[in-house]
Amino acid sequence: MKKERSWAEPYKIKMVEPLFMTTREEREQFLKDAGYNTFLLRSKQVYIDLLTDSGTSAMSDRQWAALMMGDESYAGSENFYHMEAAIQKYYGYKHVIPTHQGRGAEHILSQILIKKGDVVPGNMYFTTTRLHQELAGGTFADIIIDEAHDPDSELPFKGNCDLNKLERLITKHGAENIPYVSIATTVNMAGGQPLSLANLREVRALCDKHGIMIVHDMTRVAENAYMIQRLEEGYGHKSTAEIVREICDLTDAATMSSKKDALVNIGGFLAVNDEKVFEKARNMVVVYEGLHTYGGLAGRDMEALAVGIAESVDDDHIRARVGQVQYLGKKLLEAGIPIVKTIGTHGVFLDAKKFLPHISQDQFPAQSLAAAIYADSGVRTMERGIVSAGRNKDTGEENRPDLELVRLTVSRRVYTQAHMDVVAESVEYVYSERHLIKGLKMVYEPEYLRFFQARFEPIT
Ligand code: F0G
């Protein structure tokens, strides 16, 4: 039998952007100036940027051409209708509200659906999503399977929901106090883990029984669909596009950060099937984002998104995108680096607890590790551990997640295999010198989403 060929980029490069090399001495100064927070570095101080996959994709020539078709009318821009048609065609939701990015959609939907005292179950928290739920008076409740909190579990669908956890919440709080169940494809904070269609169908059945809505955080839905195609029984012959549609059809509404899967540098939307929710959202968007036919976006942004959505569900694209992430993950695994298994779809996550067992969680091991990798090579990564997890909204105590991770996030269509090799070399070197890494203390803590702007100093 013919062996499956390696993944390779289904495109060639026609424009390049220079990268900047710095010395270790310079980087140590930059780190100090940035309070040991990689979010506070300037991009020119970075060599390979694995901070995030958000808004960092390389657009295709088709998307750049689409930018030139921008219809910058205040109302009724042609580009809005193209974007709306693409969302309806590929995702199947009825009504579309454009927003400047994902959290704009989260804000509007949370304010409409959540009342004070409500509980919002979800397959693990995401930082902005949970904050908007809390600001609307709700409390997030984690219903992801236990294995998702275990970096060593090698289950294929670690984004799945535990139906017993959901059922217990419904019994305890009553369906009337659960405005919706929040389902993310894939689960970012668990390490980019997908959920299976079989599991989503079970969640749907339980929600139907109790009349509860499902809201889909579809930020990385194509990546999730690709993993279903690869790993879930019965889906090997379906296209990514078909699977994406099947996922969306099992949910009632969606918030989207188009800056990830959909291959644009800015944008998002809220999509809903319910007429009443749509009417409320259309009313709110004009207060916080912009008119309901642009929602904070330029016409050209919406046109680029219409093209990006179609490209994002292309099987060759998604195979290469996830293939590159898996390439980096396998390389690190082979070198014996402790990473989250199963390898996710948008990045590789280092297990900082195992990497730096001599640093207690109070001294921010993942934050320290991200700083150490930057100091070594100029590769910028980010913390996804106790700093990101923030504080309990009622008690003010620090949340202590089991997962203390450093995310090596791979931008779409941006870096090459050789860049991934350099990243792996740097991580391996830092691992060999790990005993030299010291913990940090937090010296500035902002009130909301502290990981973005917090500052640290080394513990001497
Ligand atoms: N939901 C998920 C799962 C996300 O990963 C993000 C953003 C959002 C919602 C919010 O969207 O940034 O457009 O407002 N994640 C970025 C990241 C910031 O780096 O993972 P946004």
Coordinates of C-alpha atoms and ligand atoms in Angstrom, one line a residue:
M1 CA 0.0 0.0 0.0
K2 CA 1.2 3.5 -0.8
K3 CA 2.3 5.4 2.3
E4 CA 0.5 8.6 3.2
R5 CA 2.6 11.5 2.0
S6 CA 4.0 14.1 4.4
W7 CA 2.0 17.3 5.0
A8 CA 3.4 20.2 3.0
E9 CA 2.2 23.7 2.5
P10 CA -0.4 23.8 -0.3
Y11 CA 0.9 27.3 -1.4
K12 CA 4.2 29.0 -2.3
I13 CA 5.6 32.2 -1.0
K14 CA 5.5 35.5 -3.0
M15 CA 6.2 38.2 -0.4
V16 CA 8.4 38.0 2.7
E17 CA 8.9 40.0 5.8
P18 CA 12.3 40.2 7.5
L19 CA 12.9 38.8 11.0
F20 CA 15.1 40.4 13.6
M21 CA 18.0 38.7 15.4
T22 CA 19.2 40.0 18.8
T23 CA 21.9 39.1 21.2
R24 CA 21.3 37.3 24.5
E25 CA 22.5 40.4 26.4
E26 CA 20.0 42.6 24.5
R27 CA 17.2 40.1 25.2
E28 CA 17.9 40.1 28.9
Q29 CA 17.5 43.8 29.0
F30 CA 14.3 43.7 26.9
L31 CA 12.9 41.1 29.3
K32 CA 13.6 43.3 32.3
D33 CA 12.0 46.3 30.6
A34 CA 9.0 44.1 29.8
G35 CA 8.5 43.0 33.4
Y36 CA 9.3 39.4 32.3
N37 CA 5.9 39.3 30.5
T38 CA 6.2 38.3 26.9
F39 CA 3.0 40.3 26.1
L40 CA 5.0 43.5 27.0
L41 CA 7.8 42.9 24.5
R42 CA 7.9 44.9 21.3
S43 CA 7.6 42.7 18.2
K44 CA 10.9 44.0 16.8
Q45 CA 12.6 42.4 19.9
V46 CA 11.2 39.0 18.8
Y47 CA 12.7 36.5 16.4
I48 CA 10.1 33.8 16.0
D49 CA 6.7 34.8 17.4
L50 CA 4.8 32.0 18.9
L51 CA 2.8 34.2 21.3
T52 CA -0.5 33.6 19.7
D53 CA -2.2 32.4 16.5
S54 CA -4.7 35.3 16.8
G55 CA -4.7 37.8 14.0
T56 CA -1.2 36.7 12.9
S57 CA -2.1 34.6 9.9
A58 CA -0.7 35.3 6.4
M59 CA -3.5 36.1 4.1
S60 CA -3.6 34.6 0.6
D61 CA -3.3 36.6 -2.6
R62 CA -7.1 36.1 -3.0
Q63 CA -7.7 37.8 0.4
W64 CA -5.3 40.7 -0.4
A65 CA -7.2 41.1 -3.7
A66 CA -10.5 41.1 -1.7
L67 CA -9.2 44.0 0.4
M68 CA -9.2 46.1 -2.7
M69 CA -12.9 45.4 -3.1
G70 CA -13.6 47.2 0.2
D71 CA -17.0 49.0 0.0
E72 CA -16.5 51.5 2.8
S73 CA -20.1 52.7 3.0
Y74 CA -21.3 53.4 6.5
A75 CA -24.5 51.4 6.0
G76 CA -25.3 48.3 3.9
S77 CA -21.7 47.7 2.6
E78 CA -21.7 45.0 -0.1
N79 CA -18.9 43.3 1.8
F80 CA -21.2 42.7 4.8
Y81 CA -23.5 40.7 2.5
H82 CA -20.6 38.6 1.2
M83 CA -19.4 37.9 4.7
E84 CA -23.0 37.0 5.8
A85 CA -23.4 34.7 2.9
A86 CA -20.1 32.9 3.6
I87 CA -21.1 32.4 7.3
Q88 CA -24.6 31.1 6.3
K89 CA -23.1 28.8 3.7
Y90 CA -20.2 27.3 5.6
Y91 CA -21.5 27.5 9.2
G92 CA -25.2 27.4 8.6
Y93 CA -26.3 30.0 11.2
K94 CA -29.3 32.2 10.2
H95 CA -28.4 35.6 11.5
V96 CA -25.0 37.4 11.6
I97 CA -23.8 40.3 13.7
P98 CA -20.3 41.5 12.9
T99 CA -18.0 42.5 15.8
H100 CA -14.5 43.8 15.9
Q101 CA -13.2 40.5 17.3
G102 CA -14.4 37.5 19.4
R103 CA -14.7 39.2 22.7
G104 CA -17.0 41.8 21.2
A105 CA -19.4 39.0 20.3
E106 CA -18.9 37.4 23.8
H107 CA -19.8 40.7 25.4
I108 CA -23.1 41.2 23.5
L109 CA -24.2 37.6 23.9
S110 CA -23.4 37.4 27.6
Q111 CA -25.3 40.6 28.3
I112 CA -28.3 39.4 26.5
L113 CA -28.6 35.8 27.8
I114 CA -27.1 35.8 31.3
K115 CA -28.9 37.1 34.3
K116 CA -27.4 37.6 37.8
G117 CA -26.9 34.3 39.6
D118 CA -26.9 32.2 36.4
V119 CA -24.4 29.3 36.0
V120 CA -22.8 28.8 32.6
P121 CA -21.3 25.3 32.0
G122 CA -18.5 25.0 29.5
N123 CA -15.8 22.6 28.3
M124 CA -13.1 24.5 30.2
Y125 CA -12.9 28.2 30.7
F126 CA -11.4 30.7 28.2
T127 CA -10.1 33.9 29.7
T128 CA -12.2 36.5 27.9
T129 CA -15.3 34.3 27.6
R130 CA -15.4 33.6 31.3
L131 CA -14.8 37.3 32.2
H132 CA -17.8 38.4 30.0
Q133 CA -19.9 35.7 31.7
E134 CA -18.9 37.1 35.1
L135 CA -19.4 40.7 34.1
A136 CA -22.9 39.8 33.1
G137 CA -23.5 38.3 36.6
G138 CA -22.9 34.6 35.8
T139 CA -20.6 32.0 37.1
F140 CA -18.7 29.7 34.9
A141 CA -18.7 25.9 35.7
D142 CA -16.3 23.5 34.2
I143 CA -17.8 20.4 32.6
I144 CA -14.9 19.1 30.6
I145 CA -13.8 15.5 31.2
D146 CA -11.2 15.1 34.0
E147 CA -8.6 13.8 31.5
A148 CA -8.4 17.3 30.0
H149 CA -6.7 18.5 33.1
D150 CA -4.1 15.8 32.9
P151 CA -1.2 16.7 30.5
D152 CA -0.3 13.0 30.2
S153 CA -3.7 11.7 29.2
E154 CA -3.5 10.6 25.5
L155 CA -7.2 10.5 24.8
P156 CA -8.0 11.7 21.3
F157 CA -10.9 14.0 22.3
K158 CA -9.8 15.7 25.4
G159 CA -12.2 18.6 24.6
N160 CA -15.2 16.4 25.4
C161 CA -17.8 17.2 28.0
D162 CA -18.5 15.0 31.0
L163 CA -22.3 14.5 30.8
N164 CA -22.5 13.6 34.5
K165 CA -21.0 16.9 35.4
L166 CA -23.6 18.7 33.2
E167 CA -26.5 16.7 34.6
R168 CA -25.4 17.4 38.2
L169 CA -25.3 21.1 37.5
I170 CA -28.8 21.1 36.0
T171 CA -30.1 19.2 39.0
K172 CA -28.4 21.5 41.4
H173 CA -29.2 24.9 39.9
G174 CA -32.3 24.1 37.7
A175 CA -32.4 24.5 33.9
E176 CA -34.0 28.0 34.4
N177 CA -30.7 29.2 35.9
I178 CA -28.5 27.8 33.1
P179 CA -28.9 30.2 30.1
Y180 CA -26.8 28.1 27.8
V181 CA -24.0 25.6 27.6
S182 CA -20.8 27.0 26.2
I183 CA -19.0 24.6 23.8
A184 CA -15.6 25.5 22.4
T185 CA -14.1 23.9 19.3
T186 CA -11.2 23.3 20.0
V187 CA -10.4 23.8 23.7
N188 CA -7.6 26.4 23.9
M189 CA -6.7 26.2 27.6
A190 CA -6.6 22.4 27.5
G191 CA -3.9 22.5 24.9
G192 CA -5.9 22.9 21.7
Q193 CA -7.9 19.7 22.3
P194 CA -10.9 18.8 20.0
L195 CA -14.3 17.5 21.0
S196 CA -16.0 14.6 19.2
L197 CA -19.3 14.8 17.3
A198 CA -20.5 11.8 19.3
N199 CA -20.0 13.8 22.5
L200 CA -21.6 17.0 21.1
R201 CA -24.6 14.9 20.1
E202 CA -25.0 13.7 23.7
V203 CA -24.7 17.2 25.0
R204 CA -27.4 18.3 22.5
A205 CA -29.7 15.6 23.6
L206 CA -29.3 16.5 27.3
C207 CA -29.8 20.2 26.5
D208 CA -32.9 19.4 24.4
K209 CA -34.4 17.5 27.3
H210 CA -34.1 20.5 29.5
G211 CA -34.6 23.2 27.0
I212 CA -31.1 24.7 27.3
M213 CA -29.4 26.5 24.4
I214 CA -25.9 25.6 23.2
V215 CA -23.5 28.5 22.3
H216 CA -20.6 27.5 20.2
D217 CA -17.2 29.2 20.6
M218 CA -16.2 28.3 17.1
T219 CA -12.8 30.1 17.1
R220 CA -11.0 27.0 15.8
V221 CA -13.8 24.9 14.4
A222 CA -12.0 23.8 11.2
E223 CA -9.1 22.5 13.3
N224 CA -11.6 20.5 15.4
A225 CA -13.4 19.2 12.3
Y226 CA -10.1 18.0 10.9
M227 CA -9.3 16.0 14.0
I228 CA -12.8 14.5 13.8
Q229 CA -12.1 13.5 10.2
R230 CA -8.8 11.9 11.3
L231 CA -9.8 10.2 14.5
E232 CA -13.6 9.8 14.9
E233 CA -15.1 6.6 13.6
G234 CA -17.3 7.2 10.5
Y235 CA -15.9 10.6 9.5
G236 CA -12.8 9.6 7.5
H237 CA -14.6 10.1 4.3
K238 CA -16.2 13.4 5.1
S239 CA -14.7 16.7 4.1
T240 CA -13.6 19.2 6.8
A241 CA -16.3 21.6 5.4
E242 CA -19.0 18.9 5.9
I243 CA -17.9 18.2 9.4
V244 CA -17.7 21.9 10.3
R245 CA -21.3 22.3 9.2
E246 CA -22.4 19.2 11.2
I247 CA -20.8 20.7 14.3
C248 CA -22.5 24.1 13.8
D249 CA -25.9 22.5 13.1
L250 CA -25.9 20.9 16.5
T251 CA -25.6 24.3 18.2
D252 CA -27.9 27.4 18.5
A253 CA -25.6 30.3 18.4
A254 CA -21.9 31.1 18.0
T255 CA -19.3 33.6 18.9
M256 CA -16.3 33.7 16.6
S257 CA -12.9 35.3 16.7
S258 CA -12.2 35.3 12.9
K259 CA -8.6 36.1 13.8
K260 CA -7.8 32.4 14.2
D261 CA -9.3 29.8 12.0
A262 CA -10.8 32.2 9.4
L263 CA -7.4 33.6 8.4
V264 CA -7.9 37.3 8.9
N265 CA -5.9 39.8 10.9
I266 CA -9.0 41.3 12.6
G267 CA -12.7 40.6 12.9
G268 CA -15.3 38.4 14.6
F269 CA -19.0 37.9 14.7
L270 CA -22.0 36.7 16.6
A271 CA -24.2 34.2 14.8
V272 CA -27.6 33.2 16.1
N273 CA -30.7 31.2 14.9
D274 CA -33.2 32.7 17.3
E275 CA -35.1 35.8 16.0
K276 CA -35.5 37.4 19.4
V277 CA -31.9 37.1 20.4
F278 CA -30.9 38.4 17.0
E279 CA -33.1 41.5 17.4
K280 CA -31.6 42.2 20.8
A281 CA -28.0 41.7 19.5
R282 CA -28.7 44.0 16.5
N283 CA -29.8 46.6 19.0
M284 CA -26.7 46.2 21.2
V285 CA -24.1 46.1 18.5
V286 CA -24.8 49.7 17.5
V287 CA -24.0 50.8 21.1
Y288 CA -20.7 48.9 21.5
E289 CA -19.3 48.0 18.1
G290 CA -20.8 49.9 15.2
L291 CA -23.7 49.6 12.8
H292 CA -25.1 46.1 12.4
T293 CA -23.6 45.9 8.9
Y294 CA -20.0 46.6 10.0
G295 CA -19.7 46.1 13.7
G296 CA -16.3 47.8 14.1
L297 CA -14.9 46.3 10.9
A298 CA -13.9 48.1 7.7
G299 CA -15.7 46.8 4.5
R300 CA -12.4 45.4 3.3
D301 CA -11.9 43.4 6.5
M302 CA -15.3 41.7 5.9
E303 CA -14.5 40.9 2.3
A304 CA -11.2 39.3 3.4
L305 CA -13.1 37.3 5.9
A306 CA -15.6 36.0 3.4
V307 CA -12.7 34.6 1.4
G308 CA -10.8 33.4 4.5
I309 CA -13.8 31.3 5.7
A310 CA -13.8 29.4 2.4
E311 CA -10.0 28.8 2.5
S312 CA -10.1 27.7 6.2
V313 CA -12.2 24.6 5.6
D314 CA -10.2 23.5 2.6
D315 CA -8.9 20.0 3.3
D316 CA -5.4 20.6 2.0
H317 CA -5.0 23.8 4.0
I318 CA -6.1 22.3 7.3
R319 CA -4.0 19.2 6.9
A320 CA -0.9 21.3 6.4
R321 CA -1.8 23.7 9.2
V322 CA -2.3 21.0 11.8
G323 CA 0.5 19.0 10.3
Q324 CA 3.0 21.7 11.0
V325 CA 1.9 21.9 14.7
Q326 CA 2.1 18.1 15.0
Y327 CA 5.6 18.2 13.5
L328 CA 6.8 20.5 16.2
G329 CA 5.0 18.5 18.9
K330 CA 6.5 15.2 17.7
K331 CA 10.0 16.7 17.6
L332 CA 9.7 17.9 21.2
L333 CA 8.2 14.5 22.3
E334 CA 11.1 12.7 20.7
A335 CA 13.6 14.9 22.6
G336 CA 11.9 13.9 25.8
I337 CA 10.4 17.4 26.5
P338 CA 7.3 17.3 28.8
I339 CA 4.5 18.5 26.6
V340 CA 0.7 18.2 26.8
K341 CA -0.4 15.0 25.1
T342 CA -2.3 14.6 22.9
I343 CA -0.6 17.2 20.7
G344 CA -3.2 20.0 20.0
T345 CA -4.0 21.7 16.7
H346 CA -3.0 25.4 17.2
G347 CA 0.1 25.0 19.3
V348 CA 2.3 22.8 21.4
F349 CA 2.0 23.3 25.1
L350 CA 5.0 22.7 27.4
D351 CA 4.2 21.2 30.8
A352 CA 6.0 23.8 33.1
K353 CA 5.3 21.8 36.3
K354 CA 7.4 18.9 34.9
F355 CA 9.8 21.1 33.1
L356 CA 10.6 23.1 36.2
P357 CA 9.8 20.9 39.2
H358 CA 11.9 23.1 41.5
I359 CA 9.7 26.1 41.0
S360 CA 6.4 26.1 43.0
Q361 CA 3.2 27.4 41.3
D362 CA 3.3 30.5 43.5
Q363 CA 6.5 31.4 41.7
F364 CA 4.9 31.2 38.2
P365 CA 6.8 28.4 36.5
A366 CA 5.2 28.8 33.1
Q367 CA 5.8 32.6 33.2
S368 CA 9.5 31.9 34.1
L369 CA 9.8 29.3 31.4
A370 CA 8.4 31.6 28.7
A371 CA 10.9 34.3 29.8
A372 CA 13.8 31.7 29.7
I373 CA 13.0 30.6 26.2
Y374 CA 12.8 34.2 25.0
A375 CA 16.2 34.9 26.6
D376 CA 17.7 31.9 24.9
S377 CA 16.6 32.4 21.4
G378 CA 14.2 35.4 20.9
V379 CA 11.3 32.9 20.5
R380 CA 8.3 34.4 22.1
T381 CA 5.7 32.1 23.7
M382 CA 3.1 32.7 26.4
E383 CA 2.0 31.6 29.8
R384 CA -1.2 29.5 30.2
G385 CA -1.2 28.7 33.9
I386 CA -1.8 30.4 37.2
V387 CA -1.3 33.9 35.8
S388 CA -3.8 33.3 33.0
A389 CA -6.3 31.6 35.4
G390 CA -6.6 34.8 37.5
R391 CA -8.6 35.1 40.7
N392 CA -11.9 33.7 41.9
K393 CA -14.5 36.4 41.3
D394 CA -16.2 36.0 44.7
T395 CA -13.3 35.2 47.1
G396 CA -10.5 37.0 45.3
E397 CA -8.2 34.0 45.8
E398 CA -5.9 32.9 43.0
N399 CA -7.3 30.1 40.9
R400 CA -4.8 27.2 40.8
P401 CA -5.2 25.3 37.6
D402 CA -3.7 21.8 37.3
L403 CA -2.4 22.8 33.9
E404 CA 0.6 25.1 34.2
L405 CA 1.6 25.5 30.6
V406 CA 3.7 27.5 28.1
R407 CA 2.0 27.7 24.8
L408 CA 4.1 27.6 21.6
T409 CA 1.4 28.9 19.3
V410 CA 1.8 28.4 15.5
S411 CA 0.5 31.2 13.3
R412 CA -1.2 30.0 10.1
R413 CA 0.8 30.0 6.9
V414 CA 3.6 32.2 8.4
Y415 CA 6.6 30.1 9.5
T416 CA 8.5 27.3 7.8
Q417 CA 9.6 23.8 9.0
A418 CA 13.1 25.2 9.5
H419 CA 11.6 27.8 12.0
M420 CA 10.0 24.9 13.9
D421 CA 13.4 23.2 14.0
V422 CA 15.0 26.3 15.6
V423 CA 12.2 26.5 18.1
A424 CA 12.7 22.9 19.1
E425 CA 16.4 23.4 19.4
S426 CA 15.9 26.3 21.7
V427 CA 13.4 24.5 23.9
E428 CA 15.7 21.5 24.1
Y429 CA 18.6 23.7 25.1
V430 CA 16.6 25.4 27.8
Y431 CA 15.5 22.0 29.0
S432 CA 19.1 20.9 29.4
E433 CA 19.8 24.0 31.5
R434 CA 16.5 24.0 33.3
H435 CA 18.0 23.9 36.8
L436 CA 19.3 27.4 36.3
I437 CA 15.9 28.9 35.8
K438 CA 14.5 30.8 38.8
G439 CA 10.9 31.7 39.8
L440 CA 9.3 35.1 39.5
K441 CA 7.3 37.4 41.8
M442 CA 4.4 39.5 40.5
V443 CA 5.0 43.2 41.2
Y444 CA 2.1 44.6 39.2
E445 CA -1.3 43.0 38.8
P446 CA -4.1 44.5 36.7
E447 CA -7.7 43.9 37.7
Y448 CA -9.0 42.2 34.5
L449 CA -7.2 39.5 32.4
R450 CA -4.0 40.1 34.4
F451 CA -1.8 38.0 32.1
F452 CA -1.8 40.6 29.4
Q453 CA -0.2 43.4 31.5
A454 CA 1.1 41.9 34.7
R455 CA 4.8 42.7 35.6
F456 CA 7.3 40.4 37.3
E457 CA 10.7 40.4 38.9
P458 CA 13.1 37.4 39.3
I459 CA 13.4 35.9 42.7
T460 CA 17.0 36.1 43.8
Ligands
F0G1 N1 -12.4 32.1 22.4 C1 -11.2 31.5 22.2 C2 -11.2 30.0 22.3 C3 -10.1 32.2 22.0 O1 -8.9 31.5 21.8 C4 -10.1 33.6 21.9 C5 -8.9 34.4 21.7 C6 -11.3 34.2 22.1 C7 -12.5 33.5 22.4 C8 -11.5 35.7 22.1 O2 -11.3 36.2 20.8 O3 -9.2 37.6 20.9 O4 -10.8 37.8 19.0 O5 -11.4 38.7 21.2 N2 -7.7 33.9 21.9 C9 -6.5 34.5 21.7 C10 -5.4 33.6 22.0 C11 -6.3 35.9 22.3 O6 -4.2 34.0 22.0 O7 -5.6 32.4 22.3 P1 -10.6 37.7 20.5

